[in-house]
CSV table of C-alpha atoms in Angstrom, one decimal:
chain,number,residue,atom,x,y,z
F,1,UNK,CA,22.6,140.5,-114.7
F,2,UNK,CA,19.8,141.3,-112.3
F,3,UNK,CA,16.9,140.5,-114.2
F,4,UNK,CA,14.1,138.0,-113.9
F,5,UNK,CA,14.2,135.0,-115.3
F,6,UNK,CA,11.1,135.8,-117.6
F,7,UNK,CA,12.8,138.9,-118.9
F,8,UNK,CA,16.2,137.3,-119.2
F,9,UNK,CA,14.8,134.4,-122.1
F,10,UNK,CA,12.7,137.2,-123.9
F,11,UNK,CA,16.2,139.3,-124.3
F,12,UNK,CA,18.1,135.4,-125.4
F,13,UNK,CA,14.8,135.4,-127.9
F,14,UNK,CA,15.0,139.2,-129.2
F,15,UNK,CA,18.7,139.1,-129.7
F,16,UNK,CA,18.5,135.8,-131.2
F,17,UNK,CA,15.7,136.4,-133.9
F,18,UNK,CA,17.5,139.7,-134.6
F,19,UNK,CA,21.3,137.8,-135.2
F,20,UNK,CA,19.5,135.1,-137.4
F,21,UNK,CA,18.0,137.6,-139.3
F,22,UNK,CA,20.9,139.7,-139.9
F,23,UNK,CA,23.7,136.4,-140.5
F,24,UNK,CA,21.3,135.1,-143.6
F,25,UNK,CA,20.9,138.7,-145.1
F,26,UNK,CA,24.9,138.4,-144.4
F,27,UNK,CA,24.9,135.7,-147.0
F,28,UNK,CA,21.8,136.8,-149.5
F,29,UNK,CA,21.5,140.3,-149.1
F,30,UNK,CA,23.3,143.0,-151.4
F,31,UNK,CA,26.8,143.0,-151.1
F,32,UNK,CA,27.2,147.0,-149.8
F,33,UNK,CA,24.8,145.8,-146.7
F,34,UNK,CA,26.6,142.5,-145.9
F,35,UNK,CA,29.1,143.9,-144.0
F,36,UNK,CA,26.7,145.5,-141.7
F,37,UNK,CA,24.4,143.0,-141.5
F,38,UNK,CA,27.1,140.7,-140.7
F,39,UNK,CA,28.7,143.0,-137.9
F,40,UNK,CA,24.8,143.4,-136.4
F,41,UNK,CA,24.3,139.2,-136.7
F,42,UNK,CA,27.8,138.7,-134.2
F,43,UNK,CA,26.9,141.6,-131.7
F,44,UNK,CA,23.3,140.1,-131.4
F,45,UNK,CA,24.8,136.9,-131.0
F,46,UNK,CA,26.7,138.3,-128.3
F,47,UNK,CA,23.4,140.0,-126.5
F,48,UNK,CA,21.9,136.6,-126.6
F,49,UNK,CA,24.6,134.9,-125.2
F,50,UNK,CA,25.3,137.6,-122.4
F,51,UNK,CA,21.5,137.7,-121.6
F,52,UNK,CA,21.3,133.4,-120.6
F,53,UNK,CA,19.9,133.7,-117.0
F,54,UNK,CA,22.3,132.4,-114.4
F,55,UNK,CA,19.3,129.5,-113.6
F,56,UNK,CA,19.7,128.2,-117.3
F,57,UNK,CA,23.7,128.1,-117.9
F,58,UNK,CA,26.1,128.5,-115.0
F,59,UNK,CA,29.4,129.2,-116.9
F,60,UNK,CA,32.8,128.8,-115.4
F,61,UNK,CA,33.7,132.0,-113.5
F,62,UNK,CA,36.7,132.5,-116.2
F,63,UNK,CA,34.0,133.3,-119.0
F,64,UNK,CA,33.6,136.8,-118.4
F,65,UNK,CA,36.7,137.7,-118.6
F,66,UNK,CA,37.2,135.8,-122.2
F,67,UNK,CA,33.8,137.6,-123.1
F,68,UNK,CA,35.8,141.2,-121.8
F,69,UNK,CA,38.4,140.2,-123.9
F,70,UNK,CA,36.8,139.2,-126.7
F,71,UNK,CA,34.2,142.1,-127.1
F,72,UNK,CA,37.0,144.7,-126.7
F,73,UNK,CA,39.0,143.2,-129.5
F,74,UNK,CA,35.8,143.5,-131.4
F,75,UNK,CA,35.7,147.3,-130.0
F,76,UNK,CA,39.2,148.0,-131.1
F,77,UNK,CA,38.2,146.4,-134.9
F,78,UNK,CA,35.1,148.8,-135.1
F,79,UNK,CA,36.9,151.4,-134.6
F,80,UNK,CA,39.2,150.7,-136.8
F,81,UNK,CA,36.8,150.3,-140.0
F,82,UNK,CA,35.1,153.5,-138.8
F,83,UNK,CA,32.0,151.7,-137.3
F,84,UNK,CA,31.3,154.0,-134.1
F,85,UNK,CA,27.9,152.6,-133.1
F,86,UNK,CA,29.5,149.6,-133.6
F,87,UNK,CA,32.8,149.9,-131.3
F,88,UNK,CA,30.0,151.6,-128.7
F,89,UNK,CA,27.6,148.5,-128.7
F,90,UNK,CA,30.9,145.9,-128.1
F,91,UNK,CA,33.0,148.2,-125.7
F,92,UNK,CA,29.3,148.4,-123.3
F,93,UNK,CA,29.1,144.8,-123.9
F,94,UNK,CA,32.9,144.8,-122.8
F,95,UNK,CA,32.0,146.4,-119.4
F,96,UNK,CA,29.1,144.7,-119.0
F,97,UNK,CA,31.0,141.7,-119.0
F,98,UNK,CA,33.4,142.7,-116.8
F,99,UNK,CA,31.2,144.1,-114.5
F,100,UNK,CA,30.1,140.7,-114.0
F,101,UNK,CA,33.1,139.3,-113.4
F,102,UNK,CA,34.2,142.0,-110.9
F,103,UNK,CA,32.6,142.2,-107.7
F,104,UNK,CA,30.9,145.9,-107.6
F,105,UNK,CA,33.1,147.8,-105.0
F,106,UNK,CA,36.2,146.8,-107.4
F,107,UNK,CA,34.8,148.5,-110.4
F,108,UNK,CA,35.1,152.3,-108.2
F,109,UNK,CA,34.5,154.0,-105.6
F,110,UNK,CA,31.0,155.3,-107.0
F,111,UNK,CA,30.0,151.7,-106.9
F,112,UNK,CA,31.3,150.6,-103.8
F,113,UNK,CA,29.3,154.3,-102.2
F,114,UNK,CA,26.1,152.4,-103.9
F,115,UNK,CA,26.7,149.1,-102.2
F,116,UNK,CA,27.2,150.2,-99.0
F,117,UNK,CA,24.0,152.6,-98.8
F,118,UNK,CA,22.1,149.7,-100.2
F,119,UNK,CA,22.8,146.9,-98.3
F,120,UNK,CA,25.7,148.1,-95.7
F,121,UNK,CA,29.0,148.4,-95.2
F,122,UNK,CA,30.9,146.5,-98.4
F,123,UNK,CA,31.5,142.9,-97.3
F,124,UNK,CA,35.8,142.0,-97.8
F,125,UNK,CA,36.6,140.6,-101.5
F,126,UNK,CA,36.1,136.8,-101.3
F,127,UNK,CA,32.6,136.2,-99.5
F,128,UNK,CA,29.4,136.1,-100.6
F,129,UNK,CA,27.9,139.3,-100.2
F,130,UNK,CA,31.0,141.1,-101.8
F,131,UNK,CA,30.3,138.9,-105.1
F,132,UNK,CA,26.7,140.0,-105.5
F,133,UNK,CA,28.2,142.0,-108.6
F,134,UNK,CA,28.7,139.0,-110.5
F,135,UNK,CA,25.9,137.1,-112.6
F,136,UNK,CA,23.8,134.9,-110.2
F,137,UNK,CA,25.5,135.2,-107.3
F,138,UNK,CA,23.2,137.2,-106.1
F,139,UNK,CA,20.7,141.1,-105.9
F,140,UNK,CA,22.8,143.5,-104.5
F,141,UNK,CA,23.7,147.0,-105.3
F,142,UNK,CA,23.9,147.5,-108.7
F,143,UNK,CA,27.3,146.8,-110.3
F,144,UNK,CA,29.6,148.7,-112.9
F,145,UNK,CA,30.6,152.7,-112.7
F,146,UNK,CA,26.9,154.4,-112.2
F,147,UNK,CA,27.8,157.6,-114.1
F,148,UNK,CA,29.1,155.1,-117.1
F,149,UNK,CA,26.5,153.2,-116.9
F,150,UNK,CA,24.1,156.1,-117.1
F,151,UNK,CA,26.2,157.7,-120.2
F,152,UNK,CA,25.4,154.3,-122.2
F,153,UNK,CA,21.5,154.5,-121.2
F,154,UNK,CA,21.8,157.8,-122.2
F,155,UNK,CA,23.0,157.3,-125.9
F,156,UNK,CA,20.7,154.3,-126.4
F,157,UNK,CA,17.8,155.8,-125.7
F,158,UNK,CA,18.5,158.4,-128.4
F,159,UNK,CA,19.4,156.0,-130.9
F,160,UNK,CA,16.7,154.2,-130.2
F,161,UNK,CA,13.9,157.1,-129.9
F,162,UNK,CA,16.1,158.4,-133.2
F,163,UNK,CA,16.2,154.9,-135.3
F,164,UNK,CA,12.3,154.1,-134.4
F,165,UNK,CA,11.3,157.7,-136.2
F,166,UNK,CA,13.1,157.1,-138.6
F,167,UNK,CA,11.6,153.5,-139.8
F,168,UNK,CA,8.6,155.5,-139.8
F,169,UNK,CA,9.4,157.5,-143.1
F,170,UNK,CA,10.7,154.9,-145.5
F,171,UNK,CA,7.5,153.0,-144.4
F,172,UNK,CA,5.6,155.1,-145.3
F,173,UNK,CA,7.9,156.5,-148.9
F,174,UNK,CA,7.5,152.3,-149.7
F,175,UNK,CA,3.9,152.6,-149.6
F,176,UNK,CA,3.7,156.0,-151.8
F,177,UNK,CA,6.0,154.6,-154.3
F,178,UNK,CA,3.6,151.4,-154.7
F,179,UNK,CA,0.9,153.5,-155.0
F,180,UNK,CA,2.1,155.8,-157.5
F,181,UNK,CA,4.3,153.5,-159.4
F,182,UNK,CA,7.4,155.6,-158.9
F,183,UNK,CA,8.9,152.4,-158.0
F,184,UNK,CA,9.2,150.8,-161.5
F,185,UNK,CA,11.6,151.6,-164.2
F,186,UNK,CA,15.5,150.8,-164.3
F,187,UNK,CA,16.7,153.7,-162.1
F,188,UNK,CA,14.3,152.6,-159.4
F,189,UNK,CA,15.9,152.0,-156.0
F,190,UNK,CA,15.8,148.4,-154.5
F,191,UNK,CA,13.0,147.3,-152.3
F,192,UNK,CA,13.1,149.1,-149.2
F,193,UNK,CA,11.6,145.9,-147.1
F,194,UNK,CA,15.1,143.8,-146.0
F,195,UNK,CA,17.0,147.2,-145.2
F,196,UNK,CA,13.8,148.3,-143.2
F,197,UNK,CA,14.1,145.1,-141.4
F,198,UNK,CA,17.5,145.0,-140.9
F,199,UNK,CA,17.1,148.8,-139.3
F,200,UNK,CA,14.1,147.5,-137.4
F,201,UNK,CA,16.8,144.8,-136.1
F,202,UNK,CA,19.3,147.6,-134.8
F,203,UNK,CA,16.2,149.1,-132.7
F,204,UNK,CA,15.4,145.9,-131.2
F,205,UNK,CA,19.0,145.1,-130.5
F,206,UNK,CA,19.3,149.0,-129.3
F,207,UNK,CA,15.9,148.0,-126.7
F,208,UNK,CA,18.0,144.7,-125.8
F,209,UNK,CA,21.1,146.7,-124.7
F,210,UNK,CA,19.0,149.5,-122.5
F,211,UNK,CA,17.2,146.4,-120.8
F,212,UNK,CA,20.7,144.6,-120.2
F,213,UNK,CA,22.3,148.1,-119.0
F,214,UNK,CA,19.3,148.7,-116.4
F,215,UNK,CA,19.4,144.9,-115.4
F,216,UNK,CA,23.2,145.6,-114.8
């Protein structure tokens, strides 16, 4: 990732508050949420993990391409269980990953067009300057497919402009049920708070991954 330091610890924070919230309401929360909320708790574990600036942790070149791994087999299992959003979040967090660990004029010839107009011809595979695509090794051109990478900006910043409106409406139902006492009685729905929470959670995570996807 290219992002400053600053940046990179308040995404590691973000990601983290979100996956501890979402791993206990795993364990206490009603069971029809748990699933999701524990589905939520692993991908933001995943964010914070893939967000560590290069100054804090220097992992062993061979990670991102167990984190690839990984977070496509965790693709492959949303899909399965019909979790779309789901599959979408790990399979970008699958190309992020191997975006990193691919220097940028192997991931396509649209990216290896944006190197060289950025910073010159596209050095051979093997120095320096043709590694700049992987975490810490340096600011180059940016790395990954740019017409991919603008296709996952794309849908996060509708599900996050679409999730953030929506929070806005069950706030505000919570506080005219209170008010009006429509709220009490045995066919009253549960409290709205933890699943507002655990939404407000997803648009965090949903800021997280635009952040990560423009540091990319």
């Amino acid at each position: 990732m290219h992002e400053p330091v600053w940046v990179g610890w308040l995404l590691v924070l973000l990601c983290a508050g979100a996956a501890a919230y979402c791993l206990v309401r795993a364990r206490t929360g009603p069971a029809a949420h748990r699933g999701d909320a524990r589905g939520e708790g692993l991908m933001a574990l995943g964010m914070a993990a893939m967000a560590l600036p290069a100054s804090a942790v220097t992992p062993p070149q061979w990670s991102s391409w167990v984190c690839t791994a990984v977070y496509a087999t965790a693709g492959l299992w949303a899909l399965a269980r019909r979790h779309p959003h789901h599959a979408v979040g790990t399979f970008a967090m699958a190309y992020m990953a191997l975006a990193m660990a691919l220097p940028a004029d192997h991931m396509g010839p649209a990216a290896a067009v944006g190197r060289a107009d950025a910073t010159g011809p596209v050095a051979a595979p093997g120095t320096m300057s043709g590694m700049s695509g992987m975490s810490g090794m340096g600011h180059g051109g940016p790395g990954g497919v740019p017409l991919l990478t603008g296709l996952l900006l794309a849908y996060y910043t509708v599900y996050v402009i679409a999730a953030g409106v929506r929070l806005v409406p069950a706030s505000v139902r919570a506080d005219e049920a209170e008010g009006t006492g429509a709220a009490t009685g045995p066919g009253a729905p549960a409290d709205p708070g933890p699943p507002g929470v655990l939404r407000a959670c997803r648009v965090a995570m949903g800021i997280g991954m635009l952040a990560m996807l423009v540091a990319l």
